[in-house]
Amino acid sequence: MTTYLGNRLLSALFASFALLWTAGFAEAKSVIHVMHQGDPGWVKAYGDVAKRFEEANPDIDVEMIYAPHDAYNEKFSAAVMAKQLPDVMELDAPFLANYVWSGYLQPIKPLVDKDVLDDMTGSNIAQGTYPIDKDLYAIGLTDSSVVLYGNKKYLEAIGARIPKSVDDAWTREEFEGYLEKLSKLEGVKWPIDTFRGYGIKTEWITYAYGPLLESAGCDLIDRKAWKASGTLDSEACVKALTMMQTWVKNGWVVPTSSGTNQFYAEGQPAALAMGGHWFYAEAAAAMKDNIVVMPLPKIGEKGVSPNGTWIWGISASSENPEAAGKFLSFLLKDKDYRDYAKTQSAYPGLKSFAAESPLYAEGGPLAVAFEQASKTAVARPPHPAYPTITSAFMQAVDKIFNGGDAQEALTAAAKKIDQDIEDNAGYPPFDEQQ
């Protein structure tokens, strides 16, 4: 009897221990929150990666947090105010300096697999590096660029020269001459789509139009003194924006009201498009052999193109940084994710992904975009004041394109930027870089 009762007692104790152990195991399961943006295709791709990661790592749950592209920065700011930053966050590369300076990100080299770090292209490293400590805070599968797309039938009709490389880009005289000819060509409603339809809530104006200003000999801010007055509102910038304003006044540019694509839309009413590399996939599918990809024109003596895209960082407040790093490594190596990225003409930021992407190989349709990365790419100003820099510049461009005085708009923007830097005591230690 005693033995029977003893065995029952032992069995009960073991059962209780098992329940406690199971509960403890459940409590020990890590949860990471991943905040991202993107169109429905990318959203599904990220969600599918998260499912595969959870299957491979049953001790980690991934909760995806979606924020619309146009409202991403607002949702991120709300997370900051609520002190609820995600473990992993997607961020637009030019905002990295502000995020690191503000203490939102931590270095990722100790957290991401070394083979992934060693796989990064130079431009990928540049877009994820904080200029003060030279440490890496973010990484991505991709980088980006903007090229000049052309409709072959329209270009042939006006006898336009087709550049084959970055070194052969159109000059300003050629570019404006072709715009003039295209404006008179039957079937062409607008000579060029510069995607004004993206508006001023995205980063497009600064990203795509800024390089034209830099090619013309000016910049958004003096990158040594970190002062906008005398640079953004300089004679060179005023002339460059007045030039672009003239394109709008001449009716050469697709208006904001006509949306974000008149290049391969029905009837193909725009002969040229100054568009991102991501635009190629759908444009080529619609236009077949009639699409031409060219480098951005040289407004001044040298050509300039943009770089920097949405990349991934790990928040400084993450309670599970190792799990976050494990997820990032998994994401960047995931074959299905890479395969989807290739269908979207994604611009390589990892050398292994470049090798898998024939679009960007020598002789490939987007080879000129990859060539721009090494020859003409200039990053947007890597400074904590960047949110103010881009906002002020985009508002100024919008005013100018709508008929405002270029000097007045740019001077107001420069003052706004300088005031922000002054209000933050120069954003030390950036104030010591002069």
Coordinates of C-alpha atoms in Angstrom, one line a residue:
M1 CA 0.0 0.0 0.0
T2 CA 2.8 2.4 1.0
T3 CA 4.6 1.6 -2.2
Y4 CA 1.5 2.2 -4.3
L5 CA 0.9 5.5 -2.6
G6 CA 4.5 6.4 -3.0
N7 CA 4.5 5.7 -6.7
R8 CA 1.3 7.7 -7.1
L9 CA 3.0 10.6 -5.3
L10 CA 6.1 10.4 -7.4
S11 CA 4.0 10.3 -10.6
A12 CA 2.1 13.4 -9.5
L13 CA 5.4 15.2 -8.7
F14 CA 6.8 14.3 -12.1
A15 CA 3.6 15.4 -13.8
S16 CA 3.7 18.7 -12.0
F17 CA 7.4 19.1 -12.8
A18 CA 6.6 18.5 -16.5
L19 CA 3.9 21.1 -16.5
L20 CA 6.1 23.6 -14.8
W21 CA 8.9 22.8 -17.3
T22 CA 6.6 23.2 -20.3
A23 CA 5.2 26.4 -18.9
G24 CA 8.7 27.7 -18.4
F25 CA 9.7 26.7 -21.9
A26 CA 6.7 28.5 -23.3
E27 CA 7.5 31.6 -21.3
A28 CA 11.1 31.4 -22.6
K29 CA 10.0 31.6 -26.2
S30 CA 11.3 34.8 -27.8
V31 CA 9.1 37.2 -29.7
I32 CA 10.5 39.8 -32.1
H33 CA 8.6 42.6 -33.7
V34 CA 9.5 43.5 -37.3
M35 CA 8.3 46.9 -38.7
H36 CA 8.2 47.3 -42.5
Q37 CA 6.6 49.0 -45.4
G38 CA 6.1 47.9 -49.1
D39 CA 3.5 47.2 -51.6
P40 CA 1.3 44.0 -51.3
G41 CA 3.8 41.8 -53.1
W42 CA 6.7 42.8 -50.7
V43 CA 4.4 42.5 -47.7
K44 CA 3.5 38.9 -48.7
A45 CA 7.2 38.2 -49.3
Y46 CA 8.2 39.4 -45.8
G47 CA 5.3 37.5 -44.2
D48 CA 6.3 34.3 -46.0
V49 CA 9.9 34.7 -44.8
A50 CA 8.7 35.1 -41.3
K51 CA 6.7 31.8 -41.5
R52 CA 9.7 29.9 -42.8
F53 CA 11.9 31.5 -40.1
E54 CA 9.5 30.4 -37.4
E55 CA 9.5 26.8 -38.8
A56 CA 13.3 26.7 -38.7
N57 CA 13.4 28.4 -35.3
P58 CA 10.4 27.1 -33.2
D59 CA 11.7 29.0 -30.1
I60 CA 11.2 32.4 -31.8
D61 CA 7.9 34.0 -32.9
V62 CA 7.9 36.9 -35.4
E63 CA 5.2 39.5 -35.3
M64 CA 5.1 41.7 -38.5
I65 CA 4.1 45.3 -38.2
Y66 CA 3.1 47.0 -41.5
A67 CA 3.1 50.7 -42.0
P68 CA 2.1 52.3 -45.4
H69 CA 5.0 53.7 -47.4
D70 CA 3.6 57.3 -47.3
A71 CA 3.0 57.2 -43.6
Y72 CA 5.9 55.1 -42.4
N73 CA 7.9 58.0 -40.8
E74 CA 4.8 59.1 -38.9
K75 CA 4.1 55.6 -37.6
F76 CA 7.8 55.2 -36.6
S77 CA 7.6 58.6 -34.7
A78 CA 4.5 57.3 -32.9
A79 CA 6.4 54.2 -31.9
V80 CA 9.3 56.4 -30.6
M81 CA 6.8 58.5 -28.5
A82 CA 5.2 55.4 -27.1
K83 CA 8.6 53.8 -26.4
Q84 CA 7.6 50.8 -28.3
L85 CA 10.2 50.5 -31.0
P86 CA 10.2 47.2 -32.9
D87 CA 13.2 44.8 -32.6
V88 CA 13.8 44.9 -36.4
M89 CA 12.9 48.0 -38.4
E90 CA 13.0 48.9 -42.0
L91 CA 14.4 52.4 -42.6
D92 CA 15.1 54.6 -45.5
A93 CA 18.9 54.9 -45.7
P94 CA 19.3 58.7 -45.6
F95 CA 17.5 58.7 -42.3
L96 CA 20.1 56.4 -40.7
A97 CA 22.2 59.3 -39.3
N98 CA 19.2 60.7 -37.5
Y99 CA 18.2 57.4 -36.1
V100 CA 21.7 56.5 -34.8
W101 CA 22.2 60.0 -33.4
S102 CA 18.9 59.8 -31.6
G103 CA 19.9 56.4 -30.1
Y104 CA 17.3 54.3 -31.9
L105 CA 19.7 51.8 -33.5
Q106 CA 22.5 49.6 -32.4
P107 CA 25.5 48.3 -34.4
I108 CA 24.7 45.1 -36.3
K109 CA 28.1 43.5 -37.0
P110 CA 28.0 41.4 -33.8
L111 CA 24.4 40.2 -34.6
V112 CA 24.4 39.4 -38.3
D113 CA 26.1 36.4 -39.8
K114 CA 29.7 37.2 -41.0
D115 CA 29.1 35.6 -44.4
V116 CA 26.3 38.1 -45.0
L117 CA 28.4 41.0 -43.9
D118 CA 31.3 39.9 -46.2
D119 CA 28.8 39.7 -49.0
M120 CA 27.8 43.4 -49.0
T121 CA 28.7 45.7 -51.9
G122 CA 30.5 48.9 -51.2
S123 CA 27.4 51.0 -51.8
N124 CA 25.4 48.8 -49.4
I125 CA 28.0 49.3 -46.7
A126 CA 28.0 53.1 -47.3
Q127 CA 24.2 53.4 -47.0
G128 CA 24.3 51.5 -43.6
T129 CA 27.3 53.2 -42.1
Y130 CA 27.1 56.0 -39.5
P131 CA 29.7 58.7 -40.5
I132 CA 30.8 59.5 -36.9
D133 CA 31.9 56.1 -35.6
K134 CA 32.1 54.4 -39.1
D135 CA 30.2 51.4 -37.7
L136 CA 27.5 49.5 -39.6
Y137 CA 24.0 50.0 -38.3
A138 CA 21.8 48.6 -41.1
I139 CA 22.0 46.2 -44.0
G140 CA 19.8 45.3 -47.0
L141 CA 19.5 42.9 -49.9
T142 CA 19.3 45.8 -52.2
D143 CA 20.5 49.3 -53.1
S144 CA 18.9 51.6 -55.6
S145 CA 19.3 54.0 -58.5
V146 CA 17.3 56.2 -60.9
V147 CA 17.7 55.9 -64.7
L148 CA 16.3 57.6 -67.7
Y149 CA 13.8 55.3 -69.6
G150 CA 13.0 55.9 -73.2
N151 CA 10.4 54.8 -75.7
K152 CA 12.5 53.5 -78.6
K153 CA 9.9 54.4 -81.3
Y154 CA 9.7 58.0 -80.2
L155 CA 13.4 58.4 -79.8
E156 CA 14.1 57.0 -83.3
A157 CA 11.4 59.3 -84.7
I158 CA 13.4 62.4 -83.6
G159 CA 16.8 60.9 -84.3
A160 CA 17.9 60.9 -80.7
R161 CA 21.3 59.5 -79.8
I162 CA 21.0 56.5 -77.4
P163 CA 23.8 56.5 -74.7
K164 CA 25.3 53.1 -74.1
S165 CA 27.1 53.9 -70.8
V166 CA 27.3 56.4 -68.0
D167 CA 30.3 58.1 -69.7
D168 CA 28.1 58.7 -72.8
A169 CA 25.1 60.3 -71.0
W170 CA 23.2 63.1 -72.7
T171 CA 24.3 66.6 -72.0
R172 CA 21.8 69.3 -70.8
E173 CA 21.7 70.7 -74.3
E174 CA 20.9 67.3 -75.8
F175 CA 18.4 66.5 -73.2
E176 CA 16.5 69.8 -73.5
G177 CA 16.7 69.6 -77.3
Y178 CA 15.1 66.2 -77.3
L179 CA 12.4 67.3 -74.9
E180 CA 11.6 70.2 -77.3
K181 CA 11.4 67.8 -80.3
L182 CA 9.3 65.3 -78.4
S183 CA 6.8 68.0 -77.4
K184 CA 6.1 68.4 -81.1
L185 CA 5.9 64.7 -82.0
E186 CA 2.6 63.2 -82.9
G187 CA 1.4 60.7 -80.3
V188 CA 3.5 62.2 -77.4
K189 CA 1.4 64.1 -74.9
W190 CA 4.3 64.8 -72.5
P191 CA 8.0 64.5 -73.3
I192 CA 8.9 63.2 -69.8
D193 CA 7.4 61.7 -66.7
T194 CA 9.4 62.6 -63.6
F195 CA 6.8 61.0 -61.3
R196 CA 5.6 64.2 -59.7
G197 CA 2.6 62.1 -58.8
Y198 CA 4.6 60.6 -55.9
G199 CA 4.0 63.9 -54.1
I200 CA 5.9 65.3 -51.1
K201 CA 5.1 62.6 -48.6
T202 CA 7.6 60.2 -50.1
E203 CA 11.3 60.7 -50.4
W204 CA 11.1 60.9 -54.2
I205 CA 11.7 64.6 -54.9
T206 CA 14.9 64.7 -52.9
Y207 CA 16.1 61.2 -54.0
A208 CA 15.5 61.7 -57.7
Y209 CA 15.8 65.5 -58.3
G210 CA 18.6 66.2 -55.9
P211 CA 21.2 64.6 -58.2
L212 CA 20.2 66.9 -61.1
L213 CA 21.0 69.8 -58.8
E214 CA 24.3 68.3 -57.8
S215 CA 25.1 67.7 -61.5
A216 CA 24.5 71.4 -62.0
G217 CA 27.0 72.3 -59.3
C218 CA 25.1 72.7 -56.1
D219 CA 23.8 70.7 -53.2
L220 CA 21.2 70.6 -50.5
I221 CA 23.7 71.6 -47.8
D222 CA 27.4 72.3 -47.4
R223 CA 28.6 68.9 -46.3
K224 CA 31.6 70.2 -44.4
A225 CA 30.1 73.3 -42.6
W226 CA 26.7 71.7 -42.4
K227 CA 25.0 74.9 -43.4
A228 CA 22.3 75.2 -46.1
S229 CA 22.3 79.0 -46.5
G230 CA 24.7 79.9 -49.3
T231 CA 24.5 76.4 -50.7
L232 CA 20.9 75.4 -51.2
D233 CA 19.9 78.9 -52.2
S234 CA 23.0 79.6 -54.2
E235 CA 22.9 80.9 -57.8
A236 CA 23.7 77.4 -59.1
C237 CA 20.7 75.8 -57.3
V238 CA 18.4 78.7 -58.2
K239 CA 19.3 78.3 -61.9
A240 CA 18.9 74.5 -61.7
L241 CA 15.4 74.7 -60.2
T242 CA 14.4 77.5 -62.6
M243 CA 15.5 75.2 -65.4
M244 CA 13.2 72.4 -64.1
Q245 CA 10.4 74.9 -63.5
T246 CA 10.7 75.9 -67.2
W247 CA 10.2 72.2 -68.2
V248 CA 7.0 72.2 -66.2
K249 CA 5.8 75.6 -67.6
N250 CA 6.5 74.3 -71.2
G251 CA 4.2 71.4 -70.5
W252 CA 7.0 68.9 -71.0
V253 CA 6.5 67.2 -67.6
V254 CA 3.6 64.9 -66.6
P255 CA 1.6 66.8 -64.0
T256 CA 0.9 65.6 -60.5
S257 CA -2.7 65.1 -61.3
S258 CA -1.9 62.4 -63.9
G259 CA -0.6 59.9 -61.4
T260 CA 2.7 58.0 -61.2
N261 CA 3.0 56.4 -64.6
Q262 CA 2.3 57.8 -68.1
F263 CA 5.3 56.1 -69.7
Y264 CA 3.9 52.7 -70.4
A265 CA 0.2 53.5 -69.6
E266 CA -2.4 53.0 -72.3
G267 CA -1.3 54.8 -75.4
Q268 CA 2.2 55.4 -73.9
P269 CA 1.7 59.2 -73.7
A270 CA 5.1 60.0 -72.1
A271 CA 8.2 59.5 -74.3
L272 CA 10.7 59.4 -71.4
A273 CA 10.6 58.6 -67.7
M274 CA 13.0 59.5 -65.0
G275 CA 12.2 56.5 -62.9
G276 CA 13.7 54.1 -60.3
H277 CA 15.2 50.7 -61.1
W278 CA 12.0 49.1 -59.7
F279 CA 10.0 50.6 -62.5
Y280 CA 11.8 48.4 -65.1
A281 CA 10.0 45.1 -64.4
E282 CA 6.5 46.4 -65.2
A283 CA 7.6 48.7 -67.9
A284 CA 9.5 46.0 -69.8
A285 CA 6.6 43.6 -69.4
A286 CA 4.3 46.2 -71.0
M287 CA 6.7 47.6 -73.7
K288 CA 8.8 44.5 -74.6
D289 CA 11.7 45.6 -76.9
N290 CA 10.4 49.1 -77.1
I291 CA 12.0 50.1 -73.8
V292 CA 15.4 51.8 -73.6
V293 CA 17.4 52.3 -70.4
M294 CA 19.8 55.2 -70.3
P295 CA 21.9 57.0 -67.6
L296 CA 20.6 60.2 -66.1
P297 CA 21.6 63.2 -68.2
K298 CA 24.5 65.5 -67.2
I299 CA 23.1 68.9 -66.3
G300 CA 26.6 70.2 -65.7
E301 CA 30.1 68.9 -66.2
K302 CA 29.5 65.6 -64.4
G303 CA 26.7 63.1 -64.1
V304 CA 25.2 62.4 -60.7
S305 CA 22.8 59.6 -59.7
P306 CA 21.2 58.7 -56.3
N307 CA 21.7 55.7 -54.1
G308 CA 20.3 54.4 -50.9
T309 CA 17.1 52.5 -50.3
W310 CA 15.1 50.8 -47.5
I311 CA 17.4 48.8 -45.3
W312 CA 17.1 46.8 -42.1
G313 CA 18.3 47.8 -38.6
I314 CA 18.0 46.5 -35.1
S315 CA 16.7 48.8 -32.4
A316 CA 18.9 49.8 -29.5
S317 CA 16.0 49.0 -27.1
S318 CA 15.5 45.4 -28.4
E319 CA 15.2 42.8 -25.7
N320 CA 16.1 40.1 -28.1
P321 CA 18.9 41.5 -30.3
E322 CA 20.4 38.0 -31.0
A323 CA 17.0 36.7 -32.3
A324 CA 16.6 39.9 -34.3
G325 CA 20.1 39.4 -35.9
K326 CA 19.2 35.8 -36.6
F327 CA 16.1 36.8 -38.4
L328 CA 17.9 39.4 -40.5
S329 CA 20.5 36.8 -41.5
F330 CA 17.8 34.4 -42.5
L331 CA 15.9 37.0 -44.5
L332 CA 18.9 38.1 -46.5
K333 CA 19.8 34.5 -47.4
D334 CA 16.3 33.2 -48.0
K335 CA 16.1 31.9 -51.6
D336 CA 12.3 32.5 -52.1
Y337 CA 12.7 36.1 -50.9
R338 CA 15.6 36.6 -53.3
D339 CA 13.6 35.1 -56.2
Y340 CA 10.8 37.5 -55.5
A341 CA 13.2 40.4 -55.4
K342 CA 14.5 39.4 -58.8
T343 CA 11.0 39.5 -60.3
Q344 CA 10.9 43.2 -59.1
S345 CA 14.1 44.1 -60.8
A346 CA 15.7 44.6 -57.4
Y347 CA 19.0 46.4 -57.4
P348 CA 21.7 44.2 -55.9
G349 CA 23.2 45.2 -52.5
L350 CA 24.8 41.8 -51.9
K351 CA 27.5 40.5 -54.2
S352 CA 25.9 37.0 -54.3
F353 CA 22.6 38.6 -55.3
A354 CA 24.3 40.6 -58.0
A355 CA 25.7 37.3 -59.4
E356 CA 22.1 35.9 -59.5
S357 CA 20.7 39.0 -61.2
P358 CA 21.3 39.0 -65.0
L359 CA 19.5 42.3 -65.4
Y360 CA 22.5 44.0 -63.9
A361 CA 25.3 42.0 -65.5
E362 CA 27.4 43.5 -68.2
G363 CA 25.2 43.8 -71.3
G364 CA 22.0 43.3 -69.2
P365 CA 19.1 45.7 -69.6
L366 CA 19.9 47.5 -66.3
A367 CA 23.7 47.3 -66.5
V368 CA 23.8 51.1 -66.8
A369 CA 22.1 51.4 -63.4
F370 CA 24.7 49.3 -61.8
E371 CA 27.4 51.2 -63.6
Q372 CA 26.0 54.5 -62.1
A373 CA 26.6 53.0 -58.6
S374 CA 30.3 53.0 -59.0
K375 CA 30.7 56.1 -61.2
T376 CA 28.2 58.7 -60.3
A377 CA 26.2 57.8 -57.2
V378 CA 26.1 60.4 -54.5
A379 CA 24.4 59.7 -51.2
R380 CA 21.9 62.1 -49.7
P381 CA 23.4 64.2 -46.8
P382 CA 24.3 61.8 -44.0
H383 CA 23.3 64.2 -41.1
P384 CA 20.9 64.0 -38.2
A385 CA 19.1 67.0 -39.7
Y386 CA 18.2 65.0 -42.8
P387 CA 14.4 64.8 -42.0
T388 CA 14.3 68.6 -42.0
I389 CA 16.6 68.8 -45.0
T390 CA 14.4 66.6 -47.2
S391 CA 11.1 68.1 -46.0
A392 CA 12.2 71.7 -46.5
F393 CA 13.7 70.9 -50.0
M394 CA 10.6 69.0 -51.2
Q395 CA 8.3 71.7 -50.1
A396 CA 10.5 74.3 -51.9
V397 CA 10.5 72.2 -55.1
D398 CA 6.7 71.8 -54.9
K399 CA 6.3 75.6 -54.6
I400 CA 8.7 76.2 -57.5
F401 CA 7.0 73.7 -59.8
N402 CA 3.7 75.3 -59.0
G403 CA 5.0 78.7 -60.2
G404 CA 6.7 80.1 -57.1
D405 CA 9.9 82.1 -57.2
A406 CA 13.0 79.8 -57.0
Q407 CA 15.2 82.1 -55.0
E408 CA 12.5 82.9 -52.4
A409 CA 11.5 79.2 -52.0
L410 CA 15.1 77.9 -51.7
T411 CA 16.1 80.7 -49.3
A412 CA 13.2 79.9 -47.0
A413 CA 14.1 76.2 -47.1
A414 CA 17.8 76.9 -46.3
K415 CA 16.8 79.0 -43.3
K416 CA 14.5 76.2 -42.0
I417 CA 17.3 73.7 -42.2
D418 CA 19.8 76.0 -40.6
Q419 CA 17.4 76.8 -37.8
D420 CA 16.8 73.1 -37.1
I421 CA 20.6 72.5 -36.8
E422 CA 21.0 75.6 -34.6
D423 CA 18.1 74.4 -32.4
N424 CA 19.9 71.2 -31.9
A425 CA 23.3 72.9 -31.0
G426 CA 24.8 71.7 -34.3
Y427 CA 23.9 68.0 -33.6
P428 CA 27.2 67.3 -31.8
P429 CA 29.6 65.8 -32.7
F430 CA 28.6 66.8 -36.3
D431 CA 29.4 70.4 -35.3
E432 CA 33.0 69.4 -34.9
Q433 CA 33.4 67.9 -38.4
Q434 CA 34.0 71.3 -40.1

